[in-house]
Amino acid sequence: VALAFERLQAVGLVEARPGSGHFIAAHAPTLAPASVELGPAPSEDAALGFVRSLDDASITLPVGCGFLPPSWFAEAIPLSILSRVRSGGALSLPAPRQGDPILRELLVERLRARGVPAACRHILVTKGASQAFDLIARTLLSPGDTVLVDDPGYFVLFTRLKAAGVRLLPVPKCADGSALDVLEDLARTQRPRMFFTQTLLHNPTGISASPANCHGILQFAEKYDFLVAEDHSHSDLASPHLISMAQIDELRRVLYIGSYTKVLSPGTRIGFIAAADACITALLEAKILAVLSGSALEEAVLREVLSSGKYRKYLERLRDRLARYRALATTALKRTGLDVVGEGGLFLWCRLPDGMDALRLSVDARRVRILLANGSMFSCRGSGNEYLRFNAAYASDPLLIEFLSERLRRDRIPKIDV
Amino acid sequence: VALAFERLQAVGLVEARPGSGHFIAAHAPTLAPASVELGPAPSEDAALGFVRSLDDASITLPVGCGFLPPSWFAEAIPLSILSRVRSGGALSLPAPRQGDPILRELLVERLRARGVPAACRHILVTKGASQAFDLIARTLLSPGDTVLVDDPGYFVLFTRLKAAGVRLLPVPKCADGSALDVLEDLARTQRPRMFFTQTLLHNPTGISASPANCHGILQFAEKYDFLVAEDHSHSDLASPHLISMAQIDELRRVLYIGSYTKVLSPGTRIGFIAAADACITALLEAKILAVLSGSALEEAVLREVLSSGKYRKYLERLRDRLARYRALATTALKRTGLDVVGEGGLFLWCRLPDGMDALRLSVDARRVRILLANGSMFSCRGSGNEYLRFNAAYASDPLLIEFLSERLRRDRIPKIDV
């Protein structure tokens, strides 16, 4: 009974008067205030609109989203880890501003195993890759700078960079990585400050760049003096034997951005930047101004997972499962008439038959509670509306396959024999 | 044995070759690269320097810090809460961008119990109060704006606001709140865009503003058309019957900033902003660009704590304990010769005898592993070097009291009878 009263009191429905007892709270919950125009109007940015739609509870099949389904993570972090984290005191102390030093050591060991030379002081723990992008934009870019980005590429990054007042120039993605001819031309004529690129399991195409392509990008970075922000947020889903630019460059011009959100726990937000000392100092100051410090709780969870000795086997199982789902999805999507032009990691990148419009298809899909990711979102110049990105874990779902089969049968331009 | 090999493999010391066995890893951990000057030079900002010094492991008595000691939080979040959070799936799904809706409902109920009318849509969950300040600066302020701040006030906020390119003007703090005469004069002549202020248990003085003072500030806010960011990060340590500006204003011009970092768990980073719809939309977009989403894990922990019905009693015990420590510390500090000019919540705000220099005292204290917070940090114009802020939970420690007694005996200007 006492606890019941406590709960009622916690939500403000009763109040305790010491020495008298519990009473119905005097204040009736008041009405919310009328909205006053105090801030800027909501943006009509497609990326922000898409991200916000991920929270729409009416969606039953989020095949356009960038996270694996919750059920895949059911056993990723056992209760014993949370128990160790709690008894270790992680809830009671603020996280060190740069990140838990033992976690940073573990991240360093994993980077070294991938051939990236780094020390503990080169690591800054962040809230996922997203905060890494934000801090880089705050610290290393100035309004008016020219910045190169993958095309297609990660749309929230584009919106973030535009908010920093920089000029975005697209570098097309090819089968073996970035289009080096375009890259050199842009580097020579436009003098970019930085190139944001994803070399392994690129979002949205799934492509991994060849060592030669990585080498080519770095040669231009040196020749034309730009920095490279290399997004490794999906790299734990790639074979550990694939090469990266950070490995070749040894963190001289490359900032390595890692994340555990995709592979371990979408509900925790742990990523990091590995970079040269001078960058880390500035990024750390920006982090202090942005959030003061990270979450000791989340950092301790990742520390316990990485030091448990079970993470490598866990990743192997996750990669195997994802490969089976990609294979299933590839077969199913091809049968609908889509052309699967890229695949790897989380994603399948598909081309619609001529004459079909991905944006229109996405709008119609929402009516049957399917969230699609239309290709034009992934281009900083708004091209690519003949493409769709599919999350492999959801893309063989019969609900999706039926919807696509029917629409592609109906809407594709009939082939005319000549 | 298998697990031991897994751990060695996890840290990169051995490698597994399928079908052959485990081998010492071929790569010797390589050296870290030479530092290359890529970013801006480290700032010499006093606030950033102080925050970074909090991570200095050589400090044995962090009496200048703004957090309660870890031992105070040993039982704040029992393992049963973490177990419920895990089985509820919080690790497996990204947090909704605006924050967990059930958590937002609980925050709304608590706000209403304090007389602040708000609905779920008026709440944006943030990484502590720090991210709230950051998002407000990104969203509602522009370079060149004039912004009023408490003097003394929270130093990391000053540095954040300066980074936004705004002009800071100090509003002195008096015994009953803000100096209204100065405030009106500045509001009339300088046309500020916003006033950042802490009405309850003000950091660093511990002062709580009177209802009349709150009312006066709001009258000027309306007359001279500025917004008020009201920092409530310490309010759960105050009597629930104290008044706030958000309560009088009903979130028309006031943005209410709350936090659970100080009172529940320094190792998790949960705060929130309660504000009018138009503000929340813009702040949410800025949050998406900054971190994509919050931590579902941390949000679920707070949700379970607030809905458990035990939080109110927990707070009462915490307030009682802190009051006892404040009383002990007040007595002990007065005996050293310090003048305790303000006290409340976490802090005691003390004045040194004439002629003594708080910055010099802080530098000397570091040599004996005591971290002091000198008063000039808390002023945006660098005044206040005759003050020190003490954390009540640490300030009766004999190590500190001995250090202060000796220094005050030695350094104070002897009184000369005339």
mmCIF file with all atom_site columns, N, CA and C in Angstrom, chain B residues 146-175:
data_model
loop_
_atom_site.group_PDB
_atom_site.id
_atom_site.type_symbol
_atom_site.label_atom_id
_atom_site.label_alt_id
_atom_site.label_comp_id
_atom_site.label_asym_id
_atom_site.label_entity_id
_atom_site.label_seq_id
_atom_site.pdbx_PDB_ins_code
_atom_site.Cartn_x
_atom_site.Cartn_y
_atom_site.Cartn_z
_atom_site.occupancy
_atom_site.B_iso_or_equiv
_atom_site.pdbx_formal_charge
_atom_site.auth_seq_id
_atom_site.auth_comp_id
_atom_site.auth_asym_id
_atom_site.auth_atom_id
_atom_site.pdbx_PDB_model_num
ATOM 1  N N  . THR B 1 146 ? 23.428 39.295 -28.185 1.00 0.00 ? 146 THR B N  1
ATOM 2  C CA . THR B 1 146 ? 23.817 39.593 -26.809 1.00 0.00 ? 146 THR B CA 1
ATOM 3  C C  . THR B 1 146 ? 23.072 38.646 -25.875 1.00 0.00 ? 146 THR B C  1
ATOM 4  N N  . VAL B 1 147 ? 23.797 38.063 -24.938 1.00 0.00 ? 147 VAL B N  1
ATOM 5  C CA . VAL B 1 147 ? 23.221 37.081 -24.029 1.00 0.00 ? 147 VAL B CA 1
ATOM 6  C C  . VAL B 1 147 ? 23.605 37.463 -22.595 1.00 0.00 ? 147 VAL B C  1
ATOM 7  N N  . LEU B 1 148 ? 22.637 37.436 -21.700 1.00 0.00 ? 148 LEU B N  1
ATOM 8  C CA . LEU B 1 148 ? 22.897 37.720 -20.283 1.00 0.00 ? 148 LEU B CA 1
ATOM 9  C C  . LEU B 1 148 ? 23.168 36.420 -19.538 1.00 0.00 ? 148 LEU B C  1
ATOM 10 N N  . VAL B 1 149 ? 24.095 36.486 -18.598 1.00 0.00 ? 149 VAL B N  1
ATOM 11 C CA . VAL B 1 149 ? 24.400 35.306 -17.778 1.00 0.00 ? 149 VAL B CA 1
ATOM 12 C C  . VAL B 1 149 ? 24.549 35.723 -16.320 1.00 0.00 ? 149 VAL B C  1
ATOM 13 N N  . ASP B 1 150 ? 24.339 34.738 -15.423 1.00 0.00 ? 150 ASP B N  1
ATOM 14 C CA . ASP B 1 150 ? 24.580 34.976 -14.002 1.00 0.00 ? 150 ASP B CA 1
ATOM 15 C C  . ASP B 1 150 ? 26.052 35.277 -13.761 1.00 0.00 ? 150 ASP B C  1
ATOM 16 N N  . ASP B 1 151 ? 26.313 36.196 -12.824 1.00 0.00 ? 151 ASP B N  1
ATOM 17 C CA . ASP B 1 151 ? 27.695 36.469 -12.415 1.00 0.00 ? 151 ASP B CA 1
ATOM 18 C C  . ASP B 1 151 ? 27.744 36.532 -10.898 1.00 0.00 ? 151 ASP B C  1
ATOM 19 N N  . PRO B 1 152 ? 28.323 35.508 -10.246 1.00 0.00 ? 152 PRO B N  1
ATOM 20 C CA . PRO B 1 152 ? 28.985 34.344 -10.833 1.00 0.00 ? 152 PRO B CA 1
ATOM 21 C C  . PRO B 1 152 ? 27.994 33.369 -11.465 1.00 0.00 ? 152 PRO B C  1
ATOM 22 N N  . GLY B 1 153 ? 28.534 32.441 -12.253 1.00 0.00 ? 153 GLY B N  1
ATOM 23 C CA . GLY B 1 153 ? 27.688 31.461 -12.934 1.00 0.00 ? 153 GLY B CA 1
ATOM 24 C C  . GLY B 1 153 ? 28.522 30.282 -13.414 1.00 0.00 ? 153 GLY B C  1
ATOM 25 N N  . TYR B 1 154 ? 27.896 29.456 -14.239 1.00 0.00 ? 154 TYR B N  1
ATOM 26 C CA . TYR B 1 154 ? 28.518 28.186 -14.644 1.00 0.00 ? 154 TYR B CA 1
ATOM 27 C C  . TYR B 1 154 ? 29.504 28.411 -15.796 1.00 0.00 ? 154 TYR B C  1
ATOM 28 N N  . PHE B 1 155 ? 30.778 28.113 -15.515 1.00 0.00 ? 155 PHE B N  1
ATOM 29 C CA . PHE B 1 155 ? 31.844 28.501 -16.439 1.00 0.00 ? 155 PHE B CA 1
ATOM 30 C C  . PHE B 1 155 ? 31.846 27.760 -17.764 1.00 0.00 ? 155 PHE B C  1
ATOM 31 N N  . VAL B 1 156 ? 31.447 26.480 -17.776 1.00 0.00 ? 156 VAL B N  1
ATOM 32 C CA . VAL B 1 156 ? 31.447 25.758 -19.063 1.00 0.00 ? 156 VAL B CA 1
ATOM 33 C C  . VAL B 1 156 ? 30.398 26.371 -20.003 1.00 0.00 ? 156 VAL B C  1
ATOM 34 N N  . LEU B 1 157 ? 29.299 26.818 -19.419 1.00 0.00 ? 157 LEU B N  1
ATOM 35 C CA . LEU B 1 157 ? 28.286 27.520 -20.216 1.00 0.00 ? 157 LEU B CA 1
ATOM 36 C C  . LEU B 1 157 ? 28.869 28.773 -20.862 1.00 0.00 ? 157 LEU B C  1
ATOM 37 N N  . PHE B 1 158 ? 29.653 29.532 -20.100 1.00 0.00 ? 158 PHE B N  1
ATOM 38 C CA . PHE B 1 158 ? 30.248 30.753 -20.668 1.00 0.00 ? 158 PHE B CA 1
ATOM 39 C C  . PHE B 1 158 ? 31.101 30.411 -21.886 1.00 0.00 ? 158 PHE B C  1
ATOM 40 N N  . THR B 1 159 ? 31.943 29.380 -21.739 1.00 0.00 ? 159 THR B N  1
ATOM 41 C CA . THR B 1 159 ? 32.833 29.012 -22.847 1.00 0.00 ? 159 THR B CA 1
ATOM 42 C C  . THR B 1 159 ? 32.016 28.548 -24.046 1.00 0.00 ? 159 THR B C  1
ATOM 43 N N  . ARG B 1 160 ? 30.947 27.785 -23.773 1.00 0.00 ? 160 ARG B N  1
ATOM 44 C CA . ARG B 1 160 ? 30.093 27.331 -24.878 1.00 0.00 ? 160 ARG B CA 1
ATOM 45 C C  . ARG B 1 160 ? 29.462 28.518 -25.598 1.00 0.00 ? 160 ARG B C  1
ATOM 46 N N  . LEU B 1 161 ? 28.972 29.484 -24.820 1.00 0.00 ? 161 LEU B N  1
ATOM 47 C CA . LEU B 1 161 ? 28.305 30.635 -25.433 1.00 0.00 ? 161 LEU B CA 1
ATOM 48 C C  . LEU B 1 161 ? 29.310 31.484 -26.214 1.00 0.00 ? 161 LEU B C  1
ATOM 49 N N  . LYS B 1 162 ? 30.511 31.646 -25.657 1.00 0.00 ? 162 LYS B N  1
ATOM 50 C CA . LYS B 1 162 ? 31.522 32.417 -26.392 1.00 0.00 ? 162 LYS B CA 1
ATOM 51 C C  . LYS B 1 162 ? 31.844 31.738 -27.722 1.00 0.00 ? 162 LYS B C  1
ATOM 52 N N  . ALA B 1 163 ? 31.885 30.396 -27.720 1.00 0.00 ? 163 ALA B N  1
ATOM 53 C CA . ALA B 1 163 ? 32.156 29.666 -28.962 1.00 0.00 ? 163 ALA B CA 1
ATOM 54 C C  . ALA B 1 163 ? 31.053 29.903 -29.996 1.00 0.00 ? 163 ALA B C  1
ATOM 55 N N  . ALA B 1 164 ? 29.862 30.269 -29.538 1.00 0.00 ? 164 ALA B N  1
ATOM 56 C CA . ALA B 1 164 ? 28.762 30.573 -30.465 1.00 0.00 ? 164 ALA B CA 1
ATOM 57 C C  . ALA B 1 164 ? 28.868 31.984 -31.023 1.00 0.00 ? 164 ALA B C  1
ATOM 58 N N  . GLY B 1 165 ? 29.878 32.713 -30.586 1.00 0.00 ? 165 GLY B N  1
ATOM 59 C CA . GLY B 1 165 ? 30.077 34.061 -31.133 1.00 0.00 ? 165 GLY B CA 1
ATOM 60 C C  . GLY B 1 165 ? 29.138 35.095 -30.562 1.00 0.00 ? 165 GLY B C  1
ATOM 61 N N  . VAL B 1 166 ? 28.562 34.809 -29.388 1.00 0.00 ? 166 VAL B N  1
ATOM 62 C CA . VAL B 1 166 ? 27.662 35.796 -28.801 1.00 0.00 ? 166 VAL B CA 1
ATOM 63 C C  . VAL B 1 166 ? 28.421 36.646 -27.783 1.00 0.00 ? 166 VAL B C  1
ATOM 64 N N  . ARG B 1 167 ? 27.849 37.794 -27.468 1.00 0.00 ? 167 ARG B N  1
ATOM 65 C CA . ARG B 1 167 ? 28.439 38.705 -26.499 1.00 0.00 ? 167 ARG B CA 1
ATOM 66 C C  . ARG B 1 167 ? 27.792 38.430 -25.145 1.00 0.00 ? 167 ARG B C  1
ATOM 67 N N  . LEU B 1 168 ? 28.621 38.151 -24.118 1.00 0.00 ? 168 LEU B N  1
ATOM 68 C CA . LEU B 1 168 ? 28.095 37.838 -22.782 1.00 0.00 ? 168 LEU B CA 1
ATOM 69 C C  . LEU B 1 168 ? 28.107 39.070 -21.901 1.00 0.00 ? 168 LEU B C  1
ATOM 70 N N  . LEU B 1 169 ? 27.009 39.314 -21.212 1.00 0.00 ? 169 LEU B N  1
ATOM 71 C CA . LEU B 1 169 ? 26.951 40.409 -20.246 1.00 0.00 ? 169 LEU B CA 1
ATOM 72 C C  . LEU B 1 169 ? 26.522 39.840 -18.904 1.00 0.00 ? 169 LEU B C  1
ATOM 73 N N  . PRO B 1 170 ? 27.257 40.191 -17.850 1.00 0.00 ? 170 PRO B N  1
ATOM 74 C CA . PRO B 1 170 ? 26.988 39.594 -16.536 1.00 0.00 ? 170 PRO B CA 1
ATOM 75 C C  . PRO B 1 170 ? 25.880 40.296 -15.767 1.00 0.00 ? 170 PRO B C  1
ATOM 76 N N  . VAL B 1 171 ? 25.000 39.493 -15.156 1.00 0.00 ? 171 VAL B N  1
ATOM 77 C CA . VAL B 1 171 ? 23.980 40.002 -14.241 1.00 0.00 ? 171 VAL B CA 1
ATOM 78 C C  . VAL B 1 171 ? 24.362 39.521 -12.841 1.00 0.00 ? 171 VAL B C  1
ATOM 79 N N  . PRO B 1 172 ? 24.704 40.433 -11.933 1.00 0.00 ? 172 PRO B N  1
ATOM 80 C CA . PRO B 1 172 ? 25.145 39.997 -10.601 1.00 0.00 ? 172 PRO B CA 1
ATOM 81 C C  . PRO B 1 172 ? 24.057 39.233 -9.860  1.00 0.00 ? 172 PRO B C  1
ATOM 82 N N  . LYS B 1 173 ? 24.504 38.329 -9.008  1.00 0.00 ? 173 LYS B N  1
ATOM 83 C CA . LYS B 1 173 ? 23.611 37.549 -8.160  1.00 0.00 ? 173 LYS B CA 1
ATOM 84 C C  . LYS B 1 173 ? 23.565 38.195 -6.777  1.00 0.00 ? 173 LYS B C  1
ATOM 85 N N  . CYS B 1 174 ? 22.362 38.360 -6.236  1.00 0.00 ? 174 CYS B N  1
ATOM 86 C CA . CYS B 1 174 ? 22.218 38.912 -4.888  1.00 0.00 ? 174 CYS B CA 1
ATOM 87 C C  . CYS B 1 174 ? 21.596 37.852 -3.986  1.00 0.00 ? 174 CYS B C  1
ATOM 88 N N  . ALA B 1 175 ? 21.335 38.231 -2.761  1.00 0.00 ? 175 ALA B N  1
ATOM 89 C CA . ALA B 1 175 ? 20.824 37.266 -1.788  1.00 0.00 ? 175 ALA B CA 1
ATOM 90 C C  . ALA B 1 175 ? 19.465 36.705 -2.196  1.00 0.00 ? 175 ALA B C  1
#
